[in-house]
Amino acid sequence: MTEVEWGRLKSAEIGALAARNAVAVVPVGSIEQHGPHLPTQVDTLLAGEIGLRAARLAAATTPVVVTPTVWSGLAEHHMSLGGTLTLDLATFCAVLRCVCRSLARHGFRRILLLNGHGGNMAALTAFANEIGPELQLPVATATYWTLAKDAFAAILERQTTVRHACEAETSMLLALAPDLVDMAKAADAVGPTEVELAAVAGDAAHRYRSFKVRTRHGAIGDPRAATAEKGEKLLDAAADAVAKLIANERFWALPA
Amino acid sequence: MTEVEWGRLKSAEIGALAARNAVAVVPVGSIEQHGPHLPTQVDTLLAGEIGLRAARLAAATTPVVVTPTVWSGLAEHHMSLGGTLTLDLATFCAVLRCVCRSLARHGFRRILLLNGHGGNMAALTAFANEIGPELQLPVATATYWTLAKDAFAAILERQTTVRHACEAETSMLLALAPDLVDMAKAADAVGPTEVELAAVAGDAAHRYRSFKVRTRHGAIGDPRAATAEKGEKLLDAAADAVAKLIANERFWALPA
Amino acid sequence: MTEVEWGRLKSAEIGALAARNAVAVVPVGSIEQHGPHLPTQVDTLLAGEIGLRAARLAAATTPVVVTPTVWSGLAEHHMSLGGTLTLDLATFCAVLRCVCRSLARHGFRRILLLNGHGGNMAALTAFANEIGPELQLPVATATYWTLAKDAFAAILERQTTVRHACEAETSMLLALAPDLVDMAKAADAVGPTEVELAAVAGDAAHRYRSFKVRTRHGAIGDPRAATAEKGEKLLDAAADAVAKLIANERFWALPA
Amino acid sequence: MTEVEWGRLKSAEIGALAARNAVAVVPVGSIEQHGPHLPTQVDTLLAGEIGLRAARLAAATTPVVVTPTVWSGLAEHHMSLGGTLTLDLATFCAVLRCVCRSLARHGFRRILLLNGHGGNMAALTAFANEIGPELQLPVATATYWTLAKDAFAAILERQTTVRHACEAETSMLLALAPDLVDMAKAADAVGPTEVELAAVAGDAAHRYRSFKVRTRHGAIGDPRAATAEKGEKLLDAAADAVAKLIANERFWALPA
Amino acid sequence: MTEVEWGRLKSAEIGALAARNAVAVVPVGSIEQHGPHLPTQVDTLLAGEIGLRAARLAAATTPVVVTPTVWSGLAEHHMSLGGTLTLDLATFCAVLRCVCRSLARHGFRRILLLNGHGGNMAALTAFANEIGPELQLPVATATYWTLAKDAFAAILERQTTVRHACEAETSMLLALAPDLVDMAKAADAVGPTEVELAAVAGDAAHRYRSFKVRTRHGAIGDPRAATAEKGEKLLDAAADAVAKLIANERFWALPA
Amino acid sequence: MTEVEWGRLKSAEIGALAARNAVAVVPVGSIEQHGPHLPTQVDTLLAGEIGLRAARLAAATTPVVVTPTVWSGLAEHHMSLGGTLTLDLATFCAVLRCVCRSLARHGFRRILLLNGHGGNMAALTAFANEIGPELQLPVATATYWTLAKDAFAAILERQTTVRHACEAETSMLLALAPDLVDMAKAADAVGPTEVELAAVAGDAAHRYRSFKVRTRHGAIGDPRAATAEKGEKLLDAAADAVAKLIANERFWALPA
């Protein structure tokens, strides 16, 4: 199997990948509270795992490399529930800017910021709109569950997409690290426990809301339905969708 | 008719509105190229006009005030087509931060950043996630055509939503400032003229793209179908949707 | 009449103006309390109006375009009297830097930051000293009442220059927007009401002072003497002085 | 064995550790070229591994938790040799500031920035001098090989301390991830290959120097002497030294 | 004679001055080219010397202390003539902010930024408008030759005020450091040598202009008329004017 | 004697030095409390004096110029003992960046940041690692007492190196400015008076500590042993070591 992990490669190997016009995948996660039954690394673990699985799939046709996962995301909304390490927006952009500039200096001409945390989504889009014209390179961003939207909807039973510490995330953790999941506590971790924004104003208006005022225990969704088998399917579906994006030559060839 | 325009009010009147817990609406637009047939002020004009119309509707039940429109938005993607004045992301957030802080210091406890420019959407969401916890106030953001999505789809004939210098924007300009619209030039301003991102990769992945590589003339959508009558309907529909949000007491009362 | 307003022009028209080496005028105002009888938009309204009148005068001989007015100025000293939206110094410079850089990228080689707010004066000079060498272009700044100093002194009866919410500003508002002026309240809006810096230390030393400690009601000067006729004369005198600067080819040709 | 890894803990468990006044260890590494025979993750792998080993040792007496490793360090000097992802100084400090502030908000009162990369040393000291007084907490920083200086000198045969991609780092990689080490290439990776600063001016003067001008292949030291056994000893010695610091109650109790 | 120089005082003596509500004078100069006949330290030397002389005069009635002179000013306009060390605007403000904050933390409640360099004037005013409300203290700024305007006009023969490397500055240097003045070269250092802004557009408009395009040799004014005796008079007049400001209790007592 | 002091040179003379590839020495000090017996300028005075003495020695073989001393350093740890003017880290780096950029623009290709304050050491190293690659020039930094380590150890009787307000600093002040030294108060200024970090954890771990918690009176070391004669020897030894570095052609010729 081709090695795709930046951290496991030697410098010359990375240079060779750049010379072959490899897609550089930068997984971006978060370290934050994930309810009573899941550990804080969920978003970081999943972004990295899906990035690697996708890269291994894509590598058959497309040179690709996956950097270490940026585990420091935007999670102010989780701070009051503990366990969370958050950046501010300027710092989040600064870190990604430095990573992208480093990649560009080494000759990489295609960058995918692969996101695994809801709180990063808007900022990644805004950031991509800045770094793209600065580097004059295609810098793309996508969230794995949006790329795999239909497949996820088909696999999940009580949700249609990824929520937080939910059927989807709990399933994937059961597949990857069952010892870190406390299903006994999942029984009560069903949310939201409070009225949600969409319930009173639809989806079109956004307001900052702390997770604490949405859910007493930190979870949104229904983790009780989680299984490892479902998790494995979700991971594969996500990897498949990301791999298609990596290998989508027309996507990358579109002028910027 | 109650005066809702900050710039037309005297200081004491603004103070009285703050004391009544008025919603402060901050329209956010852009100054940028709008194809061969529309002037550069479109997004600024529309955001401001819709903000005022909405506020006048809402004022019957909800104290409300509309600040001057922040006309300096994020429009790097339009720069290469001329006529555009763009901020960078840090400056955009800094301006909004100063405005929101000023509002909070005067006692306003409910702020709506009402957007009229596609390029601002992600940044406004990311910004709202920062300023909300900083001020410990509900700072909301919404784009008028997303709020009025269904109504717009029903009114428009060749598009389902607002694109750029399109059936929708051209119609609204015909309603508000017909002397600024050159319908003779609209005949050719149909776009996109080049292959679009969604055509090759769907909607789930984002990549910075200059407008110039999407459309030779700067327009996306079909302005030929524009009429003033349609424009008036769109403006009213947008104002109606925004007014409902302003007057949605449950929306504002949700804890942050 | 030649159109000079950026926001009313189409992109190609703006490009043509740049190609003809047009002077780009950027009016800079403020939104701030203006005593009991004037609205908060005074400085923004006047800077923009004078910019447009001047440009129309100058257009006979000099290509010229007027951007939207930067309405967000430096007005911390007015905050405690309400109605004010202020930037901090770094943000003020950042906005102007983005606007000037945008202008330069579109090919404009002559920029005039036309000021209408006392609190912006020093900052605009300091900013011009930065952006000039950065862009290697003549970026000028001037405050309209300083340019028209002698004419203003001749027109005004109880002041020699513009103060704040005073004979001059009230007159110009009476000329432009009489419905926004409450002359009944002007009767008491004579100031300063407290001892002034110059009275104890002359003009040579500067100290930050809140307007609140200079004048209880927010006005300095004597608005009772204001008339619309006087206002029209002031506007014309200001426009005339600014037009002369715009059309002063030797001024712009001086090397930077 | 007590779990000490932040990412494997649940939020409530982390809160309990904070309540017990746990020491929060933040490993700080780098992703950078490591000569022809080692992968780019060396400094990140070692900082994290030593942090965890040390925490497990210390946990017997001292509550302790280890955050994910900050893998983005200061490595401009390695950029020209490829494989490197570097931050600038301001961003490096900003990331650490956000992490430390997050820790403080969760109630942690003792923070150790455990460093595994030479290029971070000065910056971490300078940063600690800023964040300490800001948070009014003991924020310490130490580099593992300096803490274990004597033990390392005793274990190593051809060096006295850690250099770069050297006997020490290669040994530790042989212990932890032998499949990532190419000992065949280590044969030539002896350095420096060019004249060193200390050779011409002693140790007292510092000058930025790119690694490329110090060593053609990216390694300094002698990796040929590396063995896994030596590596295991080094890891244990480092962990032991770091554990002593974590458990040194007098060290943490010294007023700031 | 009372010691007024911060750098010559011991910490406890400075604390005692703060306790007596001493005025803290911060001289601000520049290091920049001063024509063919004067050294680069002129503005720094003069600001510091006048600050100390003034403080010694004022000390009879007012507790006062003079910090070291901030020698790093805004002198981009002198860069092309050599010998100049300039800050950018943000850094200039940052240094002064740190100094003022330090003073405030030590209990000083009255701060005078005493300027001796034309290029600093606008920035110091803008800065004072920021730091005043931040610290809620009277932070004043004045330029010595503006404070002593009338006296200077009476003493000088060929100028009415300080220009650059001119009759005034050369005279003061002859008084303070005659060995640093090359009067032989002053013979030709009469300027401006090129057309000036005021000559084509009056004083009311400001434009950045490099000194090089105003004067070939770097001097403006007429240093040929300089004498040490005149210099001593100028220094005393400046010191006298500054002392009056320091001792002006009503000035400092005005609310901010 | 060749003039080496930037502030005493004329612009053309400085240009000539740059053309001869002079080493530009930038002394960096601090203004901070120095115990009961020494004035606050100690570090600034010594860095500047040693820089000048060294430059005069080196000038025989190496063109050299010494800028004014950057007297604003990093001294937060002294703030609580009074008399201190401190910058924050970002401002400290910004000032030095502006100075180095100015030097580079004037053609200087070799820069030595000569430090005289312990609190600046780590930051100067971190800064040099940034500015070196930015300017692509050798920017070196050294602290005088580290360069002259052995000589200092031989001269001092009760210390082996410079501490703070100690035998070494007091001796050098007695040599340079005896009127500023109060030896009567030195009798009690022996420190540390509290337990030191190294005593509980060795030298390898760093923690921010205020001077106040290390020494009640602000001094560390033993100033009672200070003599002017010793001070003169220390100054000469330091100047000698710095001169050797300035004149070390191989040091400067090493590629960056």
mmCIF file with all atom_site columns, C-alpha atoms in Angstrom, chain C residues 137-234:
data_model
loop_
_atom_site.group_PDB
_atom_site.id
_atom_site.type_symbol
_atom_site.label_atom_id
_atom_site.label_alt_id
_atom_site.label_comp_id
_atom_site.label_asym_id
_atom_site.label_entity_id
_atom_site.label_seq_id
_atom_site.pdbx_PDB_ins_code
_atom_site.Cartn_x
_atom_site.Cartn_y
_atom_site.Cartn_z
_atom_site.occupancy
_atom_site.B_iso_or_equiv
_atom_site.pdbx_formal_charge
_atom_site.auth_seq_id
_atom_site.auth_comp_id
_atom_site.auth_asym_id
_atom_site.auth_atom_id
_atom_site.pdbx_PDB_model_num
ATOM 1  C CA . LEU C 1 137 ? 0.915   57.101 -5.707 1.00 0.00 ? 137 LEU C CA 1
ATOM 2  C CA . PRO C 1 138 ? -0.238  60.552 -4.713 1.00 0.00 ? 138 PRO C CA 1
ATOM 3  C CA . VAL C 1 139 ? -2.812  59.906 -1.981 1.00 0.00 ? 139 VAL C CA 1
ATOM 4  C CA . ALA C 1 140 ? -4.000  63.257 -0.686 1.00 0.00 ? 140 ALA C CA 1
ATOM 5  C CA . THR C 1 141 ? -6.257  64.149 2.195  1.00 0.00 ? 141 THR C CA 1
ATOM 6  C CA . ALA C 1 142 ? -8.105  67.344 2.963  1.00 0.00 ? 142 ALA C CA 1
ATOM 7  C CA . THR C 1 143 ? -10.986 68.449 5.143  1.00 0.00 ? 143 THR C CA 1
ATOM 8  C CA . TYR C 1 144 ? -13.546 70.445 3.231  1.00 0.00 ? 144 TYR C CA 1
ATOM 9  C CA . TRP C 1 145 ? -13.839 73.328 5.666  1.00 0.00 ? 145 TRP C CA 1
ATOM 10 C CA . THR C 1 146 ? -10.097 73.795 5.765  1.00 0.00 ? 146 THR C CA 1
ATOM 11 C CA . LEU C 1 147 ? -9.953  73.975 1.989  1.00 0.00 ? 147 LEU C CA 1
ATOM 12 C CA . ALA C 1 148 ? -12.771 76.534 2.005  1.00 0.00 ? 148 ALA C CA 1
ATOM 13 C CA . LYS C 1 149 ? -11.564 78.336 5.087  1.00 0.00 ? 149 LYS C CA 1
ATOM 14 C CA . ASP C 1 150 ? -11.806 81.905 3.856  1.00 0.00 ? 150 ASP C CA 1
ATOM 15 C CA . ALA C 1 151 ? -15.135 81.471 2.121  1.00 0.00 ? 151 ALA C CA 1
ATOM 16 C CA . PHE C 1 152 ? -16.606 79.830 5.203  1.00 0.00 ? 152 PHE C CA 1
ATOM 17 C CA . ALA C 1 153 ? -15.386 82.661 7.415  1.00 0.00 ? 153 ALA C CA 1
ATOM 18 C CA . ALA C 1 154 ? -17.061 85.142 5.109  1.00 0.00 ? 154 ALA C CA 1
ATOM 19 C CA . ILE C 1 155 ? -20.407 83.324 5.074  1.00 0.00 ? 155 ILE C CA 1
ATOM 20 C CA . LEU C 1 156 ? -20.721 82.457 8.752  1.00 0.00 ? 156 LEU C CA 1
ATOM 21 C CA . GLU C 1 157 ? -21.846 85.042 11.258 1.00 0.00 ? 157 GLU C CA 1
ATOM 22 C CA . ARG C 1 158 ? -21.204 83.633 14.686 1.00 0.00 ? 158 ARG C CA 1
ATOM 23 C CA . GLN C 1 159 ? -18.309 81.286 13.962 1.00 0.00 ? 159 GLN C CA 1
ATOM 24 C CA . THR C 1 160 ? -15.330 81.458 11.663 1.00 0.00 ? 160 THR C CA 1
ATOM 25 C CA . THR C 1 161 ? -15.244 77.782 10.752 1.00 0.00 ? 161 THR C CA 1
ATOM 26 C CA . VAL C 1 162 ? -17.116 74.525 11.171 1.00 0.00 ? 162 VAL C CA 1
ATOM 27 C CA . ARG C 1 163 ? -17.493 73.429 14.779 1.00 0.00 ? 163 ARG C CA 1
ATOM 28 C CA . HIS C 1 164 ? -19.983 70.655 15.637 1.00 0.00 ? 164 HIS C CA 1
ATOM 29 C CA . ALA C 1 165 ? -23.754 70.730 15.161 1.00 0.00 ? 165 ALA C CA 1
ATOM 30 C CA . CYS C 1 166 ? -23.173 74.429 14.718 1.00 0.00 ? 166 CYS C CA 1
ATOM 31 C CA . GLU C 1 167 ? -24.172 77.372 12.553 1.00 0.00 ? 167 GLU C CA 1
ATOM 32 C CA . ALA C 1 168 ? -22.356 75.809 9.610  1.00 0.00 ? 168 ALA C CA 1
ATOM 33 C CA . GLU C 1 169 ? -23.498 72.194 9.872  1.00 0.00 ? 169 GLU C CA 1
ATOM 34 C CA . THR C 1 170 ? -27.028 73.163 10.794 1.00 0.00 ? 170 THR C CA 1
ATOM 35 C CA . SER C 1 171 ? -27.196 75.518 7.817  1.00 0.00 ? 171 SER C CA 1
ATOM 36 C CA . MET C 1 172 ? -26.031 72.869 5.404  1.00 0.00 ? 172 MET C CA 1
ATOM 37 C CA . LEU C 1 173 ? -28.527 70.382 6.826  1.00 0.00 ? 173 LEU C CA 1
ATOM 38 C CA . LEU C 1 174 ? -31.290 72.958 6.465  1.00 0.00 ? 174 LEU C CA 1
ATOM 39 C CA . ALA C 1 175 ? -30.299 73.203 2.815  1.00 0.00 ? 175 ALA C CA 1
ATOM 40 C CA . LEU C 1 176 ? -30.111 69.466 2.222  1.00 0.00 ? 176 LEU C CA 1
ATOM 41 C CA . ALA C 1 177 ? -32.532 67.804 4.604  1.00 0.00 ? 177 ALA C CA 1
ATOM 42 C CA . PRO C 1 178 ? -34.630 70.347 6.505  1.00 0.00 ? 178 PRO C CA 1
ATOM 43 C CA . ASP C 1 179 ? -36.964 67.654 7.769  1.00 0.00 ? 179 ASP C CA 1
ATOM 44 C CA . LEU C 1 180 ? -34.091 66.226 9.788  1.00 0.00 ? 180 LEU C CA 1
ATOM 45 C CA . VAL C 1 181 ? -33.402 69.491 11.615 1.00 0.00 ? 181 VAL C CA 1
ATOM 46 C CA . ASP C 1 182 ? -35.244 70.433 14.778 1.00 0.00 ? 182 ASP C CA 1
ATOM 47 C CA . MET C 1 183 ? -34.622 74.171 15.019 1.00 0.00 ? 183 MET C CA 1
ATOM 48 C CA . ALA C 1 184 ? -36.732 74.353 18.157 1.00 0.00 ? 184 ALA C CA 1
ATOM 49 C CA . LYS C 1 185 ? -34.069 72.366 19.943 1.00 0.00 ? 185 LYS C CA 1
ATOM 50 C CA . ALA C 1 186 ? -31.278 74.373 18.339 1.00 0.00 ? 186 ALA C CA 1
ATOM 51 C CA . ALA C 1 187 ? -32.202 77.300 20.532 1.00 0.00 ? 187 ALA C CA 1
ATOM 52 C CA . ASP C 1 188 ? -30.419 75.743 23.458 1.00 0.00 ? 188 ASP C CA 1
ATOM 53 C CA . ALA C 1 189 ? -27.689 73.922 21.597 1.00 0.00 ? 189 ALA C CA 1
ATOM 54 C CA . VAL C 1 190 ? -25.055 76.598 21.954 1.00 0.00 ? 190 VAL C CA 1
ATOM 55 C CA . GLY C 1 191 ? -21.654 75.516 23.114 1.00 0.00 ? 191 GLY C CA 1
ATOM 56 C CA . PRO C 1 192 ? -19.210 74.806 24.464 1.00 0.00 ? 192 PRO C CA 1
ATOM 57 C CA . THR C 1 193 ? -20.898 74.707 27.807 1.00 0.00 ? 193 THR C CA 1
ATOM 58 C CA . GLU C 1 194 ? -17.723 73.903 29.718 1.00 0.00 ? 194 GLU C CA 1
ATOM 59 C CA . VAL C 1 195 ? -14.254 75.359 29.756 1.00 0.00 ? 195 VAL C CA 1
ATOM 60 C CA . GLU C 1 196 ? -12.273 74.458 26.649 1.00 0.00 ? 196 GLU C CA 1
ATOM 61 C CA . LEU C 1 197 ? -8.712  73.263 26.291 1.00 0.00 ? 197 LEU C CA 1
ATOM 62 C CA . ALA C 1 198 ? -7.692  76.271 24.233 1.00 0.00 ? 198 ALA C CA 1
ATOM 63 C CA . ALA C 1 199 ? -8.962  78.578 26.952 1.00 0.00 ? 199 ALA C CA 1
ATOM 64 C CA . VAL C 1 200 ? -6.458  77.213 29.424 1.00 0.00 ? 200 VAL C CA 1
ATOM 65 C CA . ALA C 1 201 ? -3.552  76.175 27.249 1.00 0.00 ? 201 ALA C CA 1
ATOM 66 C CA . GLY C 1 202 ? -3.898  77.679 23.792 1.00 0.00 ? 202 GLY C CA 1
ATOM 67 C CA . ASP C 1 203 ? -4.097  75.682 20.607 1.00 0.00 ? 203 ASP C CA 1
ATOM 68 C CA . ALA C 1 204 ? -0.673  74.137 20.578 1.00 0.00 ? 204 ALA C CA 1
ATOM 69 C CA . ALA C 1 205 ? -1.245  71.265 22.992 1.00 0.00 ? 205 ALA C CA 1
ATOM 70 C CA . HIS C 1 206 ? -3.632  68.437 22.256 1.00 0.00 ? 206 HIS C CA 1
ATOM 71 C CA . ARG C 1 207 ? -5.416  66.281 24.780 1.00 0.00 ? 207 ARG C CA 1
ATOM 72 C CA . TYR C 1 208 ? -8.123  63.735 24.209 1.00 0.00 ? 208 TYR C CA 1
ATOM 73 C CA . ARG C 1 209 ? -11.366 65.072 25.605 1.00 0.00 ? 209 ARG C CA 1
ATOM 74 C CA . SER C 1 210 ? -14.788 63.540 25.450 1.00 0.00 ? 210 SER C CA 1
ATOM 75 C CA . PHE C 1 211 ? -17.370 65.820 23.917 1.00 0.00 ? 211 PHE C CA 1
ATOM 76 C CA . LYS C 1 212 ? -19.474 65.283 26.997 1.00 0.00 ? 212 LYS C CA 1
ATOM 77 C CA . VAL C 1 213 ? -17.052 67.247 29.136 1.00 0.00 ? 213 VAL C CA 1
ATOM 78 C CA . ARG C 1 214 ? -17.011 70.086 26.644 1.00 0.00 ? 214 ARG C CA 1
ATOM 79 C CA . THR C 1 215 ? -20.705 70.450 26.020 1.00 0.00 ? 215 THR C CA 1
ATOM 80 C CA . ARG C 1 216 ? -23.635 69.041 27.923 1.00 0.00 ? 216 ARG C CA 1
ATOM 81 C CA . HIS C 1 217 ? -25.876 68.757 24.869 1.00 0.00 ? 217 HIS C CA 1
ATOM 82 C CA . GLY C 1 218 ? -23.373 67.682 22.241 1.00 0.00 ? 218 GLY C CA 1
ATOM 83 C CA . ALA C 1 219 ? -23.073 70.847 20.161 1.00 0.00 ? 219 ALA C CA 1
ATOM 84 C CA . ILE C 1 220 ? -20.245 73.350 19.863 1.00 0.00 ? 220 ILE C CA 1
ATOM 85 C CA . GLY C 1 221 ? -20.910 76.576 18.000 1.00 0.00 ? 221 GLY C CA 1
ATOM 86 C CA . ASP C 1 222 ? -24.149 78.463 17.580 1.00 0.00 ? 222 ASP C CA 1
ATOM 87 C CA . PRO C 1 223 ? -26.813 76.769 15.458 1.00 0.00 ? 223 PRO C CA 1
ATOM 88 C CA . ARG C 1 224 ? -29.381 79.487 16.103 1.00 0.00 ? 224 ARG C CA 1
ATOM 89 C CA . ALA C 1 225 ? -27.903 81.527 13.306 1.00 0.00 ? 225 ALA C CA 1
ATOM 90 C CA . ALA C 1 226 ? -28.312 78.738 10.790 1.00 0.00 ? 226 ALA C CA 1
ATOM 91 C CA . THR C 1 227 ? -30.303 79.237 7.593  1.00 0.00 ? 227 THR C CA 1
ATOM 92 C CA . ALA C 1 228 ? -30.802 77.110 4.519  1.00 0.00 ? 228 ALA C CA 1
ATOM 93 C CA . GLU C 1 229 ? -29.549 79.933 2.331  1.00 0.00 ? 229 GLU C CA 1
ATOM 94 C CA . LYS C 1 230 ? -26.333 80.091 4.267  1.00 0.00 ? 230 LYS C CA 1
ATOM 95 C CA . GLY C 1 231 ? -26.116 76.338 4.010  1.00 0.00 ? 231 GLY C CA 1
ATOM 96 C CA . GLU C 1 232 ? -26.378 76.371 0.262  1.00 0.00 ? 232 GLU C CA 1
ATOM 97 C CA . LYS C 1 233 ? -23.627 78.974 0.083  1.00 0.00 ? 233 LYS C CA 1
ATOM 98 C CA . LEU C 1 234 ? -21.413 76.895 2.324  1.00 0.00 ? 234 LEU C CA 1
#
